[in-house]
Amino acid sequence: MHELSLACRLIEEAEKVLEAEQAGRATCVTVGIGKLSGVEIDAFEFAFPMAAKGSRLETATLVVHDLPIRVQCRICEKESNPDFPRCVCTHCGSEEIELLGGREFNIESMEIE
Ligand SMILES: [Zn+2]
């Protein structure tokens, strides 16, 4: 499962932070997952406890932020949040857009003790 290896990578990253902070364990971890990241949130939530087993995140609460697609239009210069998979400006319908967000897959914050 793709999400399991992603979860494992995330745990590794979190463990490094805990190490640097000399923290005992994480009590809560917030992960941002963009709509265009290709990560299935359900599958990720399912995989997380398996990946966290035996780590300092084993008992941490997982909070997932489902991040929208954010684009800036090159024509009308407005920002919008188009629905996946139609990446167009929702104001004028232009496809001349720049992607500002939606590919995220990272730890947003972590509560440690
Ligand atoms: Zn536009």
Short mmCIF file of N, CA and C and ligand atoms in Angstrom, two decimals:
data_model
loop_
_atom_site.label_atom_id
_atom_site.label_comp_id
_atom_site.label_asym_id
_atom_site.label_seq_id
_atom_site.Cartn_x
_atom_site.Cartn_y
_atom_site.Cartn_z
N MET A 1 0.84 -1.21 0.00
CA MET A 1 0.00 0.00 0.00
C MET A 1 0.88 1.26 0.00
N HIS A 2 0.64 2.08 -0.95
CA HIS A 2 1.33 3.36 -1.14
C HIS A 2 1.29 4.22 0.13
N GLU A 3 0.12 4.33 0.73
CA GLU A 3 -0.04 5.20 1.90
C GLU A 3 0.76 4.72 3.11
N LEU A 4 1.00 3.41 3.18
CA LEU A 4 1.77 2.90 4.31
C LEU A 4 3.22 3.39 4.24
N SER A 5 3.79 3.38 3.04
CA SER A 5 5.17 3.86 2.93
C SER A 5 5.23 5.37 3.17
N LEU A 6 4.18 6.08 2.76
CA LEU A 6 4.12 7.52 3.04
C LEU A 6 4.05 7.77 4.53
N ALA A 7 3.22 6.99 5.20
CA ALA A 7 3.06 7.13 6.65
C ALA A 7 4.38 6.83 7.35
N CYS A 8 5.08 5.82 6.88
CA CYS A 8 6.37 5.46 7.48
C CYS A 8 7.37 6.60 7.33
N ARG A 9 7.36 7.23 6.16
CA ARG A 9 8.27 8.34 5.91
C ARG A 9 7.95 9.52 6.84
N LEU A 10 6.64 9.73 7.02
CA LEU A 10 6.20 10.82 7.90
C LEU A 10 6.63 10.57 9.34
N ILE A 11 6.50 9.33 9.79
CA ILE A 11 6.90 8.97 11.15
C ILE A 11 8.39 9.21 11.33
N GLU A 12 9.17 8.80 10.31
CA GLU A 12 10.62 9.01 10.37
C GLU A 12 10.94 10.49 10.54
N GLU A 13 10.26 11.29 9.76
CA GLU A 13 10.45 12.74 9.81
C GLU A 13 10.09 13.27 11.20
N ALA A 14 8.97 12.82 11.73
CA ALA A 14 8.51 13.25 13.05
C ALA A 14 9.49 12.82 14.14
N GLU A 15 10.02 11.61 13.98
CA GLU A 15 10.99 11.09 14.97
C GLU A 15 12.23 11.98 15.02
N LYS A 16 12.64 12.48 13.86
CA LYS A 16 13.81 13.37 13.79
C LYS A 16 13.54 14.66 14.56
N VAL A 17 12.31 15.18 14.41
CA VAL A 17 11.92 16.40 15.12
C VAL A 17 11.92 16.14 16.62
N LEU A 18 11.35 15.01 17.02
CA LEU A 18 11.30 14.65 18.45
C LEU A 18 12.71 14.53 19.02
N GLU A 19 13.57 13.95 18.21
CA GLU A 19 14.97 13.79 18.60
C GLU A 19 15.61 15.16 18.84
N ALA A 20 15.43 16.05 17.87
CA ALA A 20 16.01 17.39 17.94
C ALA A 20 15.46 18.18 19.12
N GLU A 21 14.17 17.97 19.42
CA GLU A 21 13.53 18.69 20.53
C GLU A 21 13.77 17.99 21.87
N GLN A 22 14.42 16.86 21.81
CA GLN A 22 14.62 16.01 22.98
C GLN A 22 13.31 15.72 23.70
N ALA A 23 12.30 15.48 22.91
CA ALA A 23 10.96 15.20 23.44
C ALA A 23 10.78 13.69 23.65
N GLY A 24 9.94 13.37 24.60
CA GLY A 24 9.69 11.97 24.89
C GLY A 24 8.81 11.33 23.83
N ARG A 25 7.70 11.99 23.57
CA ARG A 25 6.79 11.45 22.56
C ARG A 25 5.85 12.54 22.06
N ALA A 26 5.19 12.24 20.97
CA ALA A 26 4.21 13.17 20.42
C ALA A 26 2.83 12.78 20.92
N THR A 27 2.03 13.77 21.30
CA THR A 27 0.66 13.46 21.74
C THR A 27 -0.34 13.73 20.63
N CYS A 28 0.04 14.60 19.72
CA CYS A 28 -0.87 14.92 18.63
C CYS A 28 -0.04 15.37 17.43
N VAL A 29 -0.40 14.88 16.27
CA VAL A 29 0.31 15.31 15.06
C VAL A 29 -0.72 15.72 14.00
N THR A 30 -0.49 16.91 13.43
CA THR A 30 -1.40 17.41 12.39
C THR A 30 -0.69 17.35 11.04
N VAL A 31 -1.34 16.67 10.11
CA VAL A 31 -0.75 16.47 8.79
C VAL A 31 -1.63 17.15 7.74
N GLY A 32 -0.99 17.92 6.88
CA GLY A 32 -1.70 18.57 5.78
C GLY A 32 -1.58 17.73 4.52
N ILE A 33 -2.73 17.39 3.93
CA ILE A 33 -2.72 16.59 2.71
C ILE A 33 -3.50 17.33 1.62
N GLY A 34 -2.80 17.73 0.59
CA GLY A 34 -3.43 18.45 -0.52
C GLY A 34 -4.21 17.51 -1.43
N LYS A 35 -5.24 18.08 -2.04
CA LYS A 35 -6.09 17.30 -2.96
C LYS A 35 -5.32 16.74 -4.15
N LEU A 36 -4.22 17.39 -4.50
CA LEU A 36 -3.45 16.94 -5.66
C LEU A 36 -2.22 16.11 -5.27
N SER A 37 -2.11 15.80 -3.98
CA SER A 37 -0.93 15.08 -3.52
C SER A 37 -0.97 13.61 -3.93
N GLY A 38 -2.14 13.12 -4.27
CA GLY A 38 -2.27 11.72 -4.65
C GLY A 38 -2.41 10.80 -3.45
N VAL A 39 -2.48 11.42 -2.25
CA VAL A 39 -2.62 10.62 -1.03
C VAL A 39 -4.10 10.46 -0.69
N GLU A 40 -4.52 9.23 -0.51
CA GLU A 40 -5.89 8.94 -0.10
C GLU A 40 -5.97 9.12 1.40
N ILE A 41 -6.77 10.06 1.85
CA ILE A 41 -6.82 10.35 3.28
C ILE A 41 -7.29 9.14 4.10
N ASP A 42 -8.33 8.48 3.64
CA ASP A 42 -8.84 7.30 4.36
C ASP A 42 -7.76 6.24 4.52
N ALA A 43 -7.07 5.99 3.42
CA ALA A 43 -6.02 4.97 3.43
C ALA A 43 -4.86 5.40 4.33
N PHE A 44 -4.58 6.70 4.31
CA PHE A 44 -3.50 7.21 5.14
C PHE A 44 -3.84 7.08 6.63
N GLU A 45 -5.08 7.43 6.97
CA GLU A 45 -5.52 7.33 8.37
C GLU A 45 -5.50 5.88 8.84
N PHE A 46 -5.76 4.99 7.91
CA PHE A 46 -5.74 3.57 8.22
C PHE A 46 -4.30 3.08 8.41
N ALA A 47 -3.41 3.60 7.58
CA ALA A 47 -2.01 3.16 7.61
C ALA A 47 -1.22 3.76 8.77
N PHE A 48 -1.62 4.94 9.20
CA PHE A 48 -0.84 5.67 10.20
C PHE A 48 -0.55 4.88 11.48
N PRO A 49 -1.58 4.29 12.13
CA PRO A 49 -1.30 3.54 13.37
C PRO A 49 -0.34 2.37 13.15
N MET A 50 -0.40 1.76 11.96
CA MET A 50 0.52 0.65 11.67
C MET A 50 1.95 1.16 11.58
N ALA A 51 2.10 2.31 10.90
CA ALA A 51 3.42 2.90 10.72
C ALA A 51 3.96 3.42 12.06
N ALA A 52 3.04 3.90 12.91
CA ALA A 52 3.44 4.52 14.17
C ALA A 52 3.77 3.50 15.25
N LYS A 53 3.39 2.27 15.03
CA LYS A 53 3.59 1.23 16.05
C LYS A 53 5.06 1.12 16.43
N GLY A 54 5.32 1.19 17.74
CA GLY A 54 6.69 1.07 18.22
C GLY A 54 7.48 2.37 18.16
N SER A 55 6.88 3.40 17.57
CA SER A 55 7.57 4.70 17.50
C SER A 55 7.08 5.60 18.63
N ARG A 56 7.66 6.79 18.70
CA ARG A 56 7.22 7.74 19.72
C ARG A 56 5.93 8.45 19.33
N LEU A 57 5.36 8.00 18.24
CA LEU A 57 4.08 8.57 17.82
C LEU A 57 2.95 7.55 17.97
N GLU A 58 3.28 6.44 18.59
CA GLU A 58 2.32 5.34 18.68
C GLU A 58 1.00 5.78 19.31
N THR A 59 1.07 6.62 20.34
CA THR A 59 -0.16 7.01 21.03
C THR A 59 -0.65 8.41 20.61
N ALA A 60 0.00 8.98 19.61
CA ALA A 60 -0.39 10.33 19.17
C ALA A 60 -1.71 10.32 18.42
N THR A 61 -2.47 11.38 18.64
CA THR A 61 -3.70 11.56 17.89
C THR A 61 -3.36 12.12 16.52
N LEU A 62 -3.93 11.55 15.50
CA LEU A 62 -3.68 12.04 14.15
C LEU A 62 -4.80 12.98 13.71
N VAL A 63 -4.40 14.18 13.29
CA VAL A 63 -5.38 15.13 12.75
C VAL A 63 -4.97 15.39 11.29
N VAL A 64 -5.91 15.20 10.39
CA VAL A 64 -5.60 15.42 8.97
C VAL A 64 -6.30 16.67 8.48
N HIS A 65 -5.53 17.55 7.87
CA HIS A 65 -6.12 18.72 7.22
C HIS A 65 -6.21 18.44 5.73
N ASP A 66 -7.41 18.42 5.25
CA ASP A 66 -7.70 18.17 3.85
C ASP A 66 -7.54 19.52 3.13
N LEU A 67 -6.41 19.72 2.45
CA LEU A 67 -6.13 21.04 1.88
C LEU A 67 -6.67 21.17 0.45
N PRO A 68 -7.35 22.26 0.17
CA PRO A 68 -7.94 22.45 -1.15
C PRO A 68 -6.90 22.79 -2.21
N ILE A 69 -7.31 22.67 -3.45
CA ILE A 69 -6.48 23.12 -4.56
C ILE A 69 -6.57 24.64 -4.57
N ARG A 70 -5.42 25.30 -4.62
CA ARG A 70 -5.43 26.77 -4.67
C ARG A 70 -4.71 27.22 -5.92
N VAL A 71 -5.39 28.01 -6.71
CA VAL A 71 -4.77 28.50 -7.94
C VAL A 71 -4.90 30.02 -8.03
N GLN A 72 -3.96 30.59 -8.75
CA GLN A 72 -4.06 32.01 -9.07
C GLN A 72 -4.19 32.13 -10.58
N CYS A 73 -5.17 32.91 -11.00
CA CYS A 73 -5.46 33.07 -12.42
C CYS A 73 -4.51 34.11 -13.02
N ARG A 74 -3.98 33.77 -14.22
CA ARG A 74 -3.08 34.73 -14.87
C ARG A 74 -3.89 35.76 -15.66
N ILE A 75 -5.16 35.49 -15.88
CA ILE A 75 -6.00 36.40 -16.66
C ILE A 75 -6.67 37.44 -15.75
N CYS A 76 -7.47 36.95 -14.76
CA CYS A 76 -8.17 37.91 -13.90
C CYS A 76 -7.43 38.14 -12.57
N GLU A 77 -6.34 37.39 -12.39
CA GLU A 77 -5.46 37.54 -11.22
C GLU A 77 -6.10 37.23 -9.87
N LYS A 78 -7.29 36.58 -9.93
CA LYS A 78 -7.93 36.22 -8.66
C LYS A 78 -7.48 34.83 -8.23
N GLU A 79 -7.62 34.59 -6.93
CA GLU A 79 -7.31 33.28 -6.38
C GLU A 79 -8.60 32.49 -6.28
N SER A 80 -8.53 31.21 -6.56
CA SER A 80 -9.73 30.39 -6.37
C SER A 80 -9.37 28.96 -5.97
N ASN A 81 -10.37 28.22 -5.59
CA ASN A 81 -10.22 26.82 -5.15
C ASN A 81 -11.05 25.91 -6.05
N PRO A 82 -10.53 25.60 -7.23
CA PRO A 82 -11.30 24.75 -8.13
C PRO A 82 -11.44 23.33 -7.58
N ASP A 83 -12.49 22.65 -8.04
CA ASP A 83 -12.71 21.28 -7.60
C ASP A 83 -11.87 20.32 -8.42
N PHE A 84 -11.28 19.38 -7.74
CA PHE A 84 -10.54 18.33 -8.42
C PHE A 84 -11.49 17.58 -9.35
N PRO A 85 -11.13 17.18 -10.56
CA PRO A 85 -9.83 17.39 -11.19
C PRO A 85 -9.82 18.58 -12.15
N ARG A 86 -10.80 19.46 -12.08
CA ARG A 86 -10.87 20.59 -13.01
C ARG A 86 -10.05 21.77 -12.48
N CYS A 87 -8.81 21.84 -12.92
CA CYS A 87 -7.95 22.92 -12.47
C CYS A 87 -8.11 24.16 -13.34
N VAL A 88 -9.20 24.88 -13.15
CA VAL A 88 -9.42 26.13 -13.88
C VAL A 88 -9.79 27.22 -12.89
N CYS A 89 -9.69 28.47 -13.33
CA CYS A 89 -10.10 29.59 -12.51
C CYS A 89 -11.62 29.55 -12.36
N THR A 90 -12.09 29.61 -11.11
CA THR A 90 -13.55 29.51 -10.92
C THR A 90 -14.23 30.86 -11.18
N HIS A 91 -13.45 31.92 -11.35
CA HIS A 91 -14.04 33.24 -11.60
C HIS A 91 -14.30 33.46 -13.10
N CYS A 92 -13.29 33.13 -13.93
CA CYS A 92 -13.46 33.40 -15.36
C CYS A 92 -13.34 32.15 -16.22
N GLY A 93 -13.03 31.00 -15.58
CA GLY A 93 -12.97 29.74 -16.33
C GLY A 93 -11.66 29.53 -17.09
N SER A 94 -10.73 30.43 -16.92
CA SER A 94 -9.46 30.33 -17.63
C SER A 94 -8.61 29.15 -17.14
N GLU A 95 -7.85 28.56 -18.08
CA GLU A 95 -6.92 27.50 -17.69
C GLU A 95 -5.52 28.05 -17.51
N GLU A 96 -5.38 29.34 -17.71
CA GLU A 96 -4.09 30.02 -17.52
C GLU A 96 -3.90 30.28 -16.04
N ILE A 97 -3.53 29.24 -15.33
CA ILE A 97 -3.46 29.37 -13.88
C ILE A 97 -2.12 28.92 -13.34
N GLU A 98 -1.85 29.38 -12.17
CA GLU A 98 -0.64 28.98 -11.47
C GLU A 98 -1.08 28.26 -10.22
N LEU A 99 -0.49 27.11 -9.96
CA LEU A 99 -0.86 26.32 -8.80
C LEU A 99 -0.17 26.88 -7.55
N LEU A 100 -0.97 27.28 -6.57
CA LEU A 100 -0.40 27.81 -5.32
C LEU A 100 -0.35 26.74 -4.24
N GLY A 101 -1.30 25.83 -4.28
CA GLY A 101 -1.35 24.80 -3.25
C GLY A 101 -2.21 23.64 -3.68
N GLY A 102 -2.03 22.51 -2.98
CA GLY A 102 -2.83 21.34 -3.30
C GLY A 102 -1.98 20.08 -3.37
N ARG A 103 -0.64 20.28 -3.42
CA ARG A 103 0.26 19.12 -3.51
C ARG A 103 0.88 18.79 -2.17
N GLU A 104 0.44 19.46 -1.12
CA GLU A 104 1.08 19.29 0.18
C GLU A 104 0.94 17.88 0.74
N PHE A 105 1.99 17.46 1.37
CA PHE A 105 1.92 16.26 2.21
C PHE A 105 3.00 16.46 3.25
N ASN A 106 2.63 17.04 4.38
CA ASN A 106 3.65 17.32 5.38
C ASN A 106 3.05 17.48 6.78
N ILE A 107 3.94 17.49 7.75
CA ILE A 107 3.53 17.69 9.14
C ILE A 107 3.33 19.19 9.34
N GLU A 108 2.13 19.58 9.73
CA GLU A 108 1.87 21.01 9.97
C GLU A 108 2.28 21.40 11.38
N SER A 109 1.93 20.54 12.33
CA SER A 109 2.32 20.81 13.69
C SER A 109 2.31 19.53 14.50
N MET A 110 2.95 19.62 15.64
CA MET A 110 3.04 18.45 16.48
C MET A 110 3.04 18.89 17.95
N GLU A 111 2.24 18.23 18.76
CA GLU A 111 2.29 18.50 20.20
C GLU A 111 3.15 17.43 20.83
N ILE A 112 4.11 17.91 21.61
CA ILE A 112 5.05 16.94 22.18
C ILE A 112 5.11 17.08 23.71
N GLU A 113 5.64 16.05 24.32
CA GLU A 113 5.84 16.15 25.76
C GLU A 113 7.14 15.45 26.15
ZN ZN B 1 -9.69 34.01 -13.85
#
